[in-house]
């Protein structure tokens, strides 16, 4: 895939389109499981679409389809054939095409989730692709990971530290992780989750609902500022 430096281009007009939410993080951190959880929780109230990224397969999309969390036709797969960073940050054309295809087929949509392929701490989404970004870590990487920083950890709109149920097994100190994450994130929110214990990721879903409410108020009804988003299902 070539490089078009999409951050240098004008972003598409946001009025009347879905909020685009990027979900990134290292391999095995639980990105696909989190996307599935958000679909389960938000799907009954919102019009959703999902785009997944894998280098050579469509494994993540197939996982979501088989899990039955969303109409399978609302889940599209992008095979990047290259470094995952390129497809979400530098040459975003394939992902934009997939997002726009979903909106043409099923629109209007409320939310399109774009899941990155497995990446590392330097991954970020182009703002031409994602309006908001979630970055997912898991505790099995050790409690030192948040203080290492990186654009994903420091700059994402929400940092999710996942698999907290594993902390005692891997010797990770959640208090240390919380302190270090807050120290490098300049006030941006951090949420701790265990999808084994909360399969619907309610705290993350509530954050997404809040962000979506603000998005709709700002972009769909610019003259009105109080339009609550649908409440996630229990």
Coordinates of N, CA and C in Angstrom, one line a residue:
X1 N 0.8 -1.2 0.0 CA 0.0 0.0 0.0 C 0.9 1.2 0.0
X2 N 0.6 2.2 -0.8 CA 1.4 3.5 -0.9 C 1.1 4.4 0.3
X3 N 1.8 5.5 0.4 CA 1.6 6.4 1.5 C 1.0 7.7 1.0
X4 N -0.2 8.1 1.5 CA -0.8 9.3 1.0 C -0.9 10.4 2.1
X5 N -0.4 10.1 3.3 CA -0.3 11.0 4.4 C -1.7 11.7 4.6
X6 N -2.7 10.9 4.9 CA -4.0 11.3 5.0 C -4.3 12.4 6.0
X7 N -3.4 12.5 7.1 CA -3.6 13.5 8.0 C -3.5 14.9 7.4
X8 N -2.8 15.0 6.3 CA -2.6 16.3 5.7 C -3.7 16.7 4.8
X9 N -4.7 15.8 4.6 CA -5.8 16.1 3.7 C -7.0 16.6 4.6
X10 N -7.9 17.3 4.0 CA -9.1 17.7 4.7 C -9.9 16.4 5.0
X11 N -10.4 16.4 6.3 CA -11.2 15.2 6.7 C -12.6 15.4 6.0
X12 N -13.3 14.2 5.8 CA -14.6 14.3 5.2 C -15.6 15.1 6.1
X13 N -16.5 15.7 5.5 CA -17.5 16.5 6.2 C -18.2 15.6 7.2
X14 N -18.2 15.9 8.5 CA -18.7 15.0 9.5 C -20.2 15.1 9.6
X15 N -20.9 16.2 9.1 CA -22.3 16.4 9.3 C -23.1 15.2 8.7
X16 N -24.0 14.6 9.5 CA -24.8 13.6 9.0 C -24.2 12.2 8.8
X17 N -23.0 12.0 9.2 CA -22.4 10.7 9.1 C -22.2 10.1 10.5
X18 N -21.8 8.8 10.5 CA -21.5 8.1 11.7 C -20.3 8.6 12.4
X19 N -20.2 8.5 13.7 CA -19.0 8.6 14.5 C -18.1 7.4 14.1
X20 N -16.8 7.7 13.9 CA -15.9 6.6 13.5 C -14.9 6.4 14.7
X21 N -15.0 5.3 15.3 CA -14.2 5.0 16.5 C -13.1 3.9 16.2
X22 N -11.9 4.3 16.3 CA -10.8 3.4 16.1 C -10.4 2.7 17.4
X23 N -10.2 1.4 17.3 CA -9.7 0.5 18.4 C -8.4 -0.1 18.0
X24 N -7.4 0.2 18.7 CA -6.0 -0.3 18.5 C -5.4 -0.9 19.7
X25 N -4.3 -1.5 19.5 CA -3.5 -2.1 20.7 C -2.7 -3.3 20.2
X26 N -1.8 -3.7 21.1 CA -0.9 -4.9 20.7 C -1.7 -6.2 20.4
X27 N -1.0 -7.1 19.8 CA -1.6 -8.4 19.5 C -2.0 -9.1 20.8
X28 N -3.2 -9.6 20.9 CA -3.6 -10.4 22.1 C -4.1 -9.5 23.2
X29 N -4.2 -8.2 23.0 CA -4.6 -7.4 24.2 C -6.2 -7.4 24.4
X30 N -6.9 -7.9 23.4 CA -8.3 -8.1 23.6 C -9.1 -7.1 22.7
X31 N -8.6 -6.6 21.6 CA -9.3 -5.6 20.8 C -10.6 -6.2 20.2
X32 N -10.5 -7.4 19.6 CA -11.6 -8.0 19.0 C -12.7 -8.4 20.0
X33 N -12.3 -8.9 21.2 CA -13.2 -9.2 22.2 C -13.9 -7.9 22.7
X34 N -13.2 -6.8 22.8 CA -13.8 -5.5 23.2 C -14.8 -5.1 22.2
X35 N -14.4 -5.2 20.9 CA -15.4 -4.8 19.8 C -16.6 -5.6 19.9
X36 N -16.5 -6.9 20.1 CA -17.6 -7.8 20.3 C -18.5 -7.4 21.5
X37 N -17.9 -7.0 22.6 CA -18.6 -6.6 23.8 C -19.4 -5.3 23.5
X38 N -18.8 -4.4 22.8 CA -19.5 -3.1 22.5 C -20.6 -3.4 21.5
X39 N -20.5 -4.3 20.6 CA -21.6 -4.6 19.7 C -22.7 -5.3 20.5
X40 N -22.4 -6.1 21.4 CA -23.5 -6.8 22.2 C -24.3 -5.7 23.0
X41 N -23.5 -4.8 23.6 CA -24.1 -3.8 24.5 C -24.8 -2.7 23.8
X42 N -24.2 -2.2 22.7 CA -24.7 -1.0 22.0 C -25.6 -1.4 20.8
X43 N -25.5 -2.6 20.3 CA -26.2 -3.0 19.1 C -27.7 -2.8 19.2
X44 N -28.4 -3.2 20.3 CA -29.8 -3.0 20.4 C -30.3 -1.6 20.3
X45 N -29.5 -0.6 20.6 CA -29.9 0.8 20.7 C -29.3 1.6 19.5
X46 N -28.2 1.1 18.9 CA -27.6 2.0 17.9 C -27.5 1.2 16.6
X47 N -27.3 2.0 15.5 CA -27.1 1.5 14.2 C -25.6 1.4 14.0
X48 N -25.1 0.2 13.9 CA -23.6 -0.1 14.0 C -23.1 -0.6 12.7
X49 N -21.8 -0.4 12.5 CA -21.0 -1.1 11.5 C -19.6 -1.3 12.0
X50 N -18.9 -2.4 11.5 CA -17.6 -2.7 12.0 C -16.7 -3.0 10.8
X51 N -15.5 -2.4 10.9 CA -14.4 -2.8 9.9 C -13.2 -3.3 10.7
X52 N -12.8 -4.5 10.3 CA -11.6 -5.1 11.0 C -10.4 -5.1 10.0
X53 N -9.2 -5.1 10.6 CA -8.0 -5.1 9.8 C -7.1 -6.3 10.2
X54 N -6.7 -7.1 9.2 CA -5.7 -8.2 9.4 C -4.8 -8.1 8.3
X55 N -3.5 -8.6 8.5 CA -2.5 -8.4 7.4 C -2.9 -9.4 6.2
X56 N -3.1 -10.6 6.5 CA -3.3 -11.6 5.4 C -4.6 -12.4 5.5
X57 N -5.3 -12.3 6.6 CA -6.5 -13.1 6.8 C -7.7 -12.2 7.0
X58 N -8.9 -12.8 7.3 CA -10.1 -12.0 7.7 C -10.5 -12.6 9.1
X59 N -9.5 -13.1 9.8 CA -9.8 -13.8 11.1 C -10.7 -13.0 12.1
X60 N -10.4 -11.8 12.3 CA -11.1 -11.0 13.3 C -12.6 -10.8 12.9
X61 N -12.8 -10.5 11.6 CA -14.1 -10.4 11.1 C -14.9 -11.7 11.2
X62 N -14.3 -12.8 10.9 CA -14.9 -14.1 11.0 C -15.3 -14.4 12.5
X63 N -14.4 -14.0 13.4 CA -14.7 -14.2 14.8 C -16.0 -13.5 15.2
X64 N -16.1 -12.2 14.8 CA -17.2 -11.4 15.2 C -18.5 -11.9 14.5
X65 N -18.4 -12.4 13.3 CA -19.6 -12.9 12.6 C -20.1 -14.2 13.3
X66 N -19.1 -15.1 13.6 CA -19.5 -16.3 14.3 C -20.0 -16.1 15.7
X67 N -19.6 -15.0 16.3 CA -20.1 -14.7 17.7 C -21.5 -14.2 17.6
X68 N -22.0 -13.8 16.5 CA -23.4 -13.3 16.3 C -23.7 -12.0 17.0
X69 N -22.6 -11.1 17.1 CA -22.8 -9.9 17.9 C -23.5 -8.8 17.0
X70 N -23.5 -9.1 15.7 CA -24.0 -8.1 14.7 C -24.4 -8.8 13.5
X71 N -25.3 -8.2 12.7 CA -25.6 -8.8 11.4 C -24.3 -9.0 10.6
X72 N -24.0 -10.2 10.1 CA -22.7 -10.4 9.5 C -22.4 -9.5 8.3
X73 N -23.4 -9.0 7.7 CA -23.2 -8.1 6.5 C -22.7 -6.7 7.0
X74 N -22.9 -6.4 8.3 CA -22.4 -5.1 8.8 C -21.0 -5.2 9.3
X75 N -20.3 -6.3 9.0 CA -18.9 -6.4 9.4 C -18.1 -6.7 8.2
X76 N -17.2 -5.7 7.9 CA -16.3 -5.8 6.7 C -14.9 -6.0 7.1
X77 N -14.1 -6.7 6.3 CA -12.7 -7.0 6.6 C -11.8 -6.4 5.6
X78 N -10.7 -5.7 6.1 CA -9.7 -5.2 5.3 C -8.4 -6.0 5.5
X79 N -7.9 -6.5 4.4 CA -6.6 -7.2 4.4 C -5.5 -6.3 4.0
X80 N -4.7 -5.8 5.0 CA -3.8 -4.7 4.8 C -2.6 -5.2 3.9
X81 N -2.1 -6.4 4.0 CA -1.0 -6.9 3.3 C 0.3 -6.2 3.6
X82 N 0.3 -5.4 4.8 CA 1.5 -4.6 5.1 C 1.4 -4.3 6.6
X83 N 2.3 -3.5 7.1 CA 2.3 -3.1 8.5 C 0.9 -2.5 8.9
X84 N 0.3 -3.0 10.0 CA -1.0 -2.5 10.3 C -1.1 -0.9 10.5
X85 N 0.1 -0.3 10.9 CA 0.1 1.1 11.1 C -0.3 1.8 9.8
X86 N 0.3 1.3 8.7 CA 0.1 2.0 7.4 C -1.4 2.1 7.1
X87 N -2.2 1.1 7.3 CA -3.6 1.1 6.8 C -4.5 1.9 7.7
X88 N -4.0 2.3 8.9 CA -4.9 3.1 9.8 C -4.3 4.5 9.9
X89 N -3.1 4.7 9.5 CA -2.5 6.0 9.8 C -2.0 6.7 8.5
X90 N -1.4 6.0 7.6 CA -0.7 6.6 6.4 C -1.5 6.5 5.1
X91 N -1.8 5.3 4.8 CA -2.6 5.1 3.5 C -4.0 4.4 4.0
X92 N -4.9 5.3 4.3 CA -6.2 4.8 4.9 C -7.3 4.6 3.9
X93 N -6.9 4.5 2.6 CA -8.0 4.5 1.6 C -8.8 3.2 1.7
X94 N -8.2 2.0 1.9 CA -9.0 0.8 2.0 C -9.9 0.8 3.2
X95 N -9.5 1.4 4.3 CA -10.4 1.5 5.4 C -11.5 2.5 5.2
X96 N -11.2 3.6 4.6 CA -12.2 4.6 4.3 C -13.3 4.0 3.3
X97 N -12.8 3.3 2.3 CA -13.7 2.6 1.4 C -14.7 1.7 2.1
X98 N -14.1 0.9 3.1 CA -15.0 0.0 3.8 C -16.0 0.7 4.7
X99 N -15.6 1.8 5.3 CA -16.5 2.6 6.2 C -17.6 3.1 5.3
X100 N -17.2 3.7 4.2 CA -18.2 4.4 3.3 C -19.1 3.3 2.7
X101 N -18.6 2.1 2.4 CA -19.5 1.1 1.9 C -20.6 0.7 2.9
X102 N -20.2 0.6 4.2 CA -21.2 0.3 5.2 C -22.2 1.4 5.3
X103 N -21.8 2.6 5.2 CA -22.7 3.7 5.3 C -23.7 3.8 4.1
X104 N -23.1 3.4 2.9 CA -24.0 3.4 1.7 C -25.0 2.3 1.8
X105 N -24.6 1.1 2.3 CA -25.5 0.0 2.3 C -26.5 0.1 3.4
X106 N -26.1 0.6 4.6 CA -27.0 0.5 5.8 C -27.3 1.8 6.4
X107 N -26.8 2.9 5.8 CA -26.9 4.2 6.5 C -28.3 4.7 6.5
X108 N -28.6 5.7 7.3 CA -27.6 6.3 8.2 C -27.2 5.4 9.4
X109 N -25.9 5.5 9.7 CA -25.4 4.7 10.9 C -25.1 5.7 12.0
X110 N -25.1 5.2 13.2 CA -24.7 6.0 14.4 C -23.2 5.9 14.6
X111 N -22.7 4.7 14.5 CA -21.3 4.4 14.9 C -20.7 3.3 14.0
X112 N -19.5 3.6 13.5 CA -18.7 2.6 12.8 C -17.4 2.4 13.6
X113 N -17.1 1.2 14.0 CA -15.9 0.8 14.8 C -14.9 0.3 13.8
X114 N -13.7 0.8 13.8 CA -12.6 0.3 13.0 C -11.5 -0.3 13.9
X115 N -11.4 -1.6 13.8 CA -10.4 -2.3 14.6 C -9.1 -2.4 13.9
X116 N -8.0 -1.9 14.4 CA -6.7 -2.1 13.8 C -6.2 -3.5 13.9
X117 N -5.3 -3.9 13.0 CA -4.6 -5.1 13.1 C -3.7 -5.1 14.3
X118 N -3.2 -6.2 14.7 CA -2.2 -6.2 15.9 C -1.1 -5.3 15.7
X119 N -0.8 -4.4 16.6 CA 0.2 -3.4 16.4 C 1.0 -3.2 17.7
X120 N 1.6 -2.1 17.9 CA 2.4 -1.9 19.1 C 2.1 -0.5 19.7
X121 N 3.0 -0.1 20.6 CA 2.7 1.2 21.4 C 2.7 2.4 20.5
X122 N 3.3 2.3 19.3 CA 3.4 3.5 18.5 C 2.2 3.7 17.5
X123 N 1.3 2.8 17.5 CA 0.2 2.9 16.6 C -0.8 4.0 17.0
X124 N -1.2 4.8 16.0 CA -2.3 5.7 16.1 C -3.1 5.7 14.8
X125 N -4.4 6.2 14.9 CA -5.3 6.3 13.7 C -5.1 7.7 13.1
X126 N -5.2 7.8 11.8 CA -5.3 9.1 11.2 C -6.6 9.7 11.6
X127 N -6.6 11.0 11.9 CA -7.9 11.7 12.2 C -8.8 11.8 10.9
X128 N -8.2 11.5 9.8 CA -9.1 11.3 8.6 C -9.9 10.1 8.5
X129 N -9.5 9.1 9.4 CA -10.2 7.8 9.5 C -11.0 7.7 10.7
X130 N -10.5 8.0 11.9 CA -11.1 7.8 13.2 C -11.3 9.2 13.9
X131 N -12.5 9.4 14.3 CA -12.8 10.7 15.1 C -12.4 10.5 16.5
X132 N -12.5 9.4 17.1 CA -12.1 9.1 18.4 C -11.3 7.7 18.4
X133 N -10.4 7.6 19.4 CA -9.6 6.4 19.4 C -9.5 5.7 20.8
X134 N -9.7 4.4 20.8 CA -9.4 3.6 22.1 C -8.2 2.8 21.9
X135 N -7.3 2.8 22.9 CA -6.1 2.0 22.8 C -6.2 0.9 23.9
X136 N -6.0 -0.3 23.6 CA -6.2 -1.4 24.5 C -4.8 -2.1 24.9
X137 N -4.5 -2.1 26.2 CA -3.4 -2.9 26.7 C -4.0 -4.0 27.5
X138 N -3.1 -5.0 27.8 CA -3.5 -6.0 28.8 C -2.4 -6.2 29.8
X139 N -2.9 -6.6 31.0 CA -1.9 -6.7 32.1 C -0.8 -7.7 32.0
X140 N -1.0 -8.7 31.1 CA 0.0 -9.7 30.9 C 1.3 -9.2 30.4
X141 N 1.3 -8.0 29.8 CA 2.5 -7.3 29.3 C 3.3 -6.8 30.5
X142 N 2.8 -6.8 31.7 CA 3.5 -6.3 32.8 C 3.1 -4.9 33.2
X143 N 3.2 -4.5 34.5 CA 2.8 -3.2 35.0 C 3.6 -2.1 34.5
X144 N 4.8 -2.4 33.9 CA 5.6 -1.3 33.4 C 5.2 -0.7 32.1
X145 N 4.3 -1.4 31.3 CA 3.9 -1.0 30.0 C 3.3 0.5 29.9
X146 N 2.4 0.9 30.8 CA 1.9 2.2 30.7 C 2.9 3.3 30.8
X147 N 3.9 3.1 31.6 CA 4.9 4.2 31.8 C 5.9 4.3 30.6
X148 N 5.9 3.2 29.8 CA 6.7 3.3 28.6 C 6.1 4.3 27.6
X149 N 4.9 4.6 27.7 CA 4.2 5.6 26.8 C 4.1 5.1 25.4
X150 N 4.4 5.9 24.5 CA 4.1 5.7 23.1 C 2.8 6.4 22.7
X151 N 2.6 6.7 21.4 CA 1.5 7.5 21.0 C 0.1 6.9 21.3
X152 N 0.1 5.5 21.2 CA -1.2 4.9 21.5 C -1.6 5.1 22.9
X153 N -0.6 4.9 23.8 CA -0.9 4.9 25.3 C -1.2 6.4 25.7
X154 N -0.4 7.3 25.2 CA -0.5 8.7 25.7 C -1.6 9.5 25.0
X155 N -1.8 9.2 23.7 CA -2.7 10.1 22.9 C -4.1 9.6 22.7
X156 N -4.4 8.3 22.9 CA -5.7 7.9 22.6 C -6.8 8.6 23.5
X157 N -8.0 8.7 23.0 CA -9.0 9.4 23.7 C -9.4 8.6 25.0
X158 N -9.3 7.3 24.9 CA -9.5 6.4 26.0 C -8.5 5.3 26.0
X159 N -7.8 5.0 27.2 CA -6.9 3.9 27.3 C -7.7 2.8 28.1
X160 N -7.8 1.6 27.6 CA -8.4 0.5 28.3 C -7.3 -0.5 28.7
X161 N -7.2 -0.8 30.0 CA -6.3 -1.8 30.5 C -7.1 -3.0 30.8
X162 N -6.9 -4.0 30.0 CA -7.8 -5.2 29.9 C -7.2 -6.4 30.7
X163 N -8.0 -7.4 30.9 CA -7.6 -8.7 31.5 C -7.1 -8.5 32.9
X164 N -7.8 -7.6 33.7 CA -7.4 -7.4 35.1 C -7.5 -8.6 35.9
X165 N -8.3 -9.6 35.5 CA -8.4 -10.8 36.2 C -7.1 -11.6 36.2
X166 N -6.2 -11.3 35.3 CA -4.9 -12.0 35.2 C -3.8 -11.4 36.1
X167 N -4.1 -10.2 36.6 CA -3.0 -9.5 37.4 C -2.4 -10.3 38.4
X168 N -3.1 -11.0 39.3 CA -2.4 -11.8 40.3 C -1.6 -13.0 39.7
X169 N -1.9 -13.4 38.6 CA -1.2 -14.6 38.0 C 0.1 -14.1 37.3
X170 N 0.2 -12.9 36.9 CA 1.4 -12.4 36.2 C 2.2 -11.4 37.0
X171 N 1.7 -11.2 38.3 CA 2.4 -10.3 39.2 C 2.3 -8.8 38.8
X172 N 1.2 -8.4 38.1 CA 1.1 -7.0 37.7 C 0.3 -6.3 38.8
X173 N 0.8 -5.1 39.2 CA 0.2 -4.3 40.2 C -0.7 -3.2 39.5
X174 N -2.0 -3.4 39.7 CA -2.9 -2.5 39.0 C -2.8 -1.1 39.5
X175 N -2.5 -0.9 40.8 CA -2.3 0.4 41.3 C -1.2 1.2 40.6
X176 N -0.1 0.4 40.4 CA 1.1 1.0 39.7 C 0.7 1.4 38.2
X177 N 0.0 0.5 37.6 CA -0.5 0.7 36.2 C -1.4 2.0 36.1
X178 N -2.3 2.1 37.1 CA -3.2 3.2 37.1 C -2.4 4.5 37.3
X179 N -1.5 4.5 38.3 CA -0.7 5.7 38.5 C 0.1 6.1 37.3
X180 N 0.8 5.2 36.7 CA 1.7 5.5 35.6 C 0.9 5.9 34.4
X181 N -0.2 5.3 34.1 CA -1.1 5.6 33.0 C -1.6 7.1 33.1
X182 N -2.0 7.4 34.3 CA -2.5 8.8 34.5 C -1.4 9.8 34.4
X183 N -0.2 9.4 34.7 CA 0.9 10.3 34.7 C 1.3 10.7 33.3
X184 N 1.1 9.8 32.3 CA 1.5 10.1 30.9 C 0.3 10.5 30.0
X185 N -0.9 10.5 30.6 CA -2.0 10.8 29.7 C -2.7 12.2 29.8
X186 N -2.1 13.0 30.6 CA -2.5 14.4 30.7 C -4.0 14.6 30.9
X187 N -4.6 13.8 31.8 CA -6.0 13.9 32.1 C -6.9 13.1 31.3
X188 N -6.5 12.4 30.2 CA -7.4 11.6 29.4 C -7.8 10.4 30.2
X189 N -9.0 9.8 30.0 CA -9.5 8.8 30.8 C -8.8 7.4 30.6
X190 N -8.8 6.6 31.7 CA -8.2 5.3 31.7 C -9.3 4.4 32.4
X191 N -9.6 3.3 31.7 CA -10.6 2.3 32.3 C -9.9 1.0 32.4
X192 N -10.1 0.3 33.5 CA -9.7 -1.1 33.7 C -10.8 -2.1 33.5
X193 N -10.6 -3.1 32.7 CA -11.7 -4.0 32.4 C -11.2 -5.5 32.5
X194 N -12.1 -6.4 32.7 CA -11.9 -7.8 32.5 C -13.1 -8.3 31.7
X195 N -12.9 -8.6 30.5 CA -14.0 -9.1 29.7 C -14.5 -10.5 30.1
X196 N -13.7 -11.2 30.8 CA -14.2 -12.5 31.4 C -15.2 -12.2 32.5
X197 N -15.0 -11.1 33.2 CA -15.9 -10.8 34.3 C -17.1 -9.9 33.9
X198 N -16.9 -9.1 32.8 CA -17.9 -8.3 32.3 C -17.9 -8.4 30.8
X199 N -18.6 -9.3 30.3 CA -18.6 -9.6 28.9 C -19.2 -8.5 28.0
X200 N -19.9 -7.6 28.6 CA -20.5 -6.5 27.9 C -19.7 -5.2 28.0
X201 N -18.6 -5.2 28.7 CA -17.7 -4.0 28.9 C -18.5 -2.7 29.1
X202 N -19.3 -2.8 30.2 CA -20.3 -1.7 30.4 C -19.6 -0.3 30.6
X203 N -18.5 -0.3 31.3 CA -17.8 1.0 31.5 C -17.4 1.6 30.2
X204 N -16.8 0.8 29.3 CA -16.4 1.3 28.0 C -17.6 1.7 27.2
X205 N -18.6 0.9 27.2 CA -19.8 1.2 26.4 C -20.4 2.6 26.9
X206 N -20.4 2.8 28.2 CA -20.9 4.1 28.7 C -20.1 5.3 28.2
X207 N -18.7 5.1 28.1 CA -17.9 6.1 27.6 C -18.2 6.4 26.1
X208 N -18.4 5.3 25.3 CA -18.7 5.4 23.9 C -20.0 6.2 23.8
X209 N -21.0 5.8 24.6 CA -22.3 6.4 24.5 C -22.2 7.9 24.8
X210 N -21.4 8.3 25.8 CA -21.2 9.7 26.1 C -20.6 10.5 24.9
X211 N -19.5 9.9 24.4 CA -18.8 10.5 23.2 C -19.8 10.6 22.0
X212 N -20.6 9.6 21.8 CA -21.5 9.7 20.7 C -22.6 10.7 20.9
X213 N -23.1 10.9 22.1 CA -24.0 11.9 22.4 C -23.5 13.3 22.1
X214 N -22.2 13.5 22.5 CA -21.6 14.8 22.3 C -21.4 15.0 20.7
X215 N -21.0 13.9 20.0 CA -20.8 14.0 18.6 C -22.1 14.4 17.9
X216 N -23.2 13.8 18.3 CA -24.5 14.1 17.6 C -24.9 15.5 17.9
X217 N -24.7 15.9 19.1 CA -25.1 17.3 19.5 C -24.3 18.3 18.7
X218 N -23.1 18.0 18.5 CA -22.2 19.0 17.8 C -22.4 19.0 16.3
X219 N -22.7 17.8 15.7 CA -22.6 17.6 14.2 C -24.0 17.5 13.6
X220 N -24.9 16.8 14.2 CA -26.2 16.6 13.6 C -27.2 17.7 13.9
X221 N -27.0 18.3 15.1 CA -27.9 19.4 15.5 C -27.1 20.5 16.1
X222 N -26.4 21.3 15.2 CA -25.5 22.3 15.7 C -26.1 23.4 16.5
X223 N -27.5 23.6 16.4 CA -28.1 24.6 17.1 C -28.7 24.2 18.5
X224 N -28.5 22.9 18.7 CA -29.1 22.3 20.0 C -28.0 21.5 20.6
X225 N -27.9 21.6 21.9 CA -26.8 21.0 22.6 C -27.1 19.9 23.6
X226 N -28.4 19.5 23.7 CA -28.8 18.5 24.6 C -29.6 17.4 23.9
X227 N -28.9 16.4 23.4 CA -29.5 15.3 22.7 C -28.9 14.0 23.3
X228 N -29.5 13.5 24.3 CA -28.9 12.3 25.0 C -28.8 11.1 24.0
X229 N -27.7 10.4 24.1 CA -27.6 9.2 23.2 C -28.3 8.0 23.9
X230 N -28.7 7.0 23.1 CA -29.4 5.8 23.7 C -28.6 5.2 24.8
X231 N -29.3 4.7 25.8 CA -28.6 4.0 27.0 C -28.2 2.6 26.6
X232 N -27.0 2.2 26.9 CA -26.6 0.8 26.6 C -27.5 -0.2 27.4
X233 N -27.7 -1.3 26.7 CA -28.5 -2.3 27.3 C -27.8 -3.1 28.4
X234 N -28.5 -3.4 29.5 CA -27.8 -4.2 30.6 C -27.4 -5.6 30.2

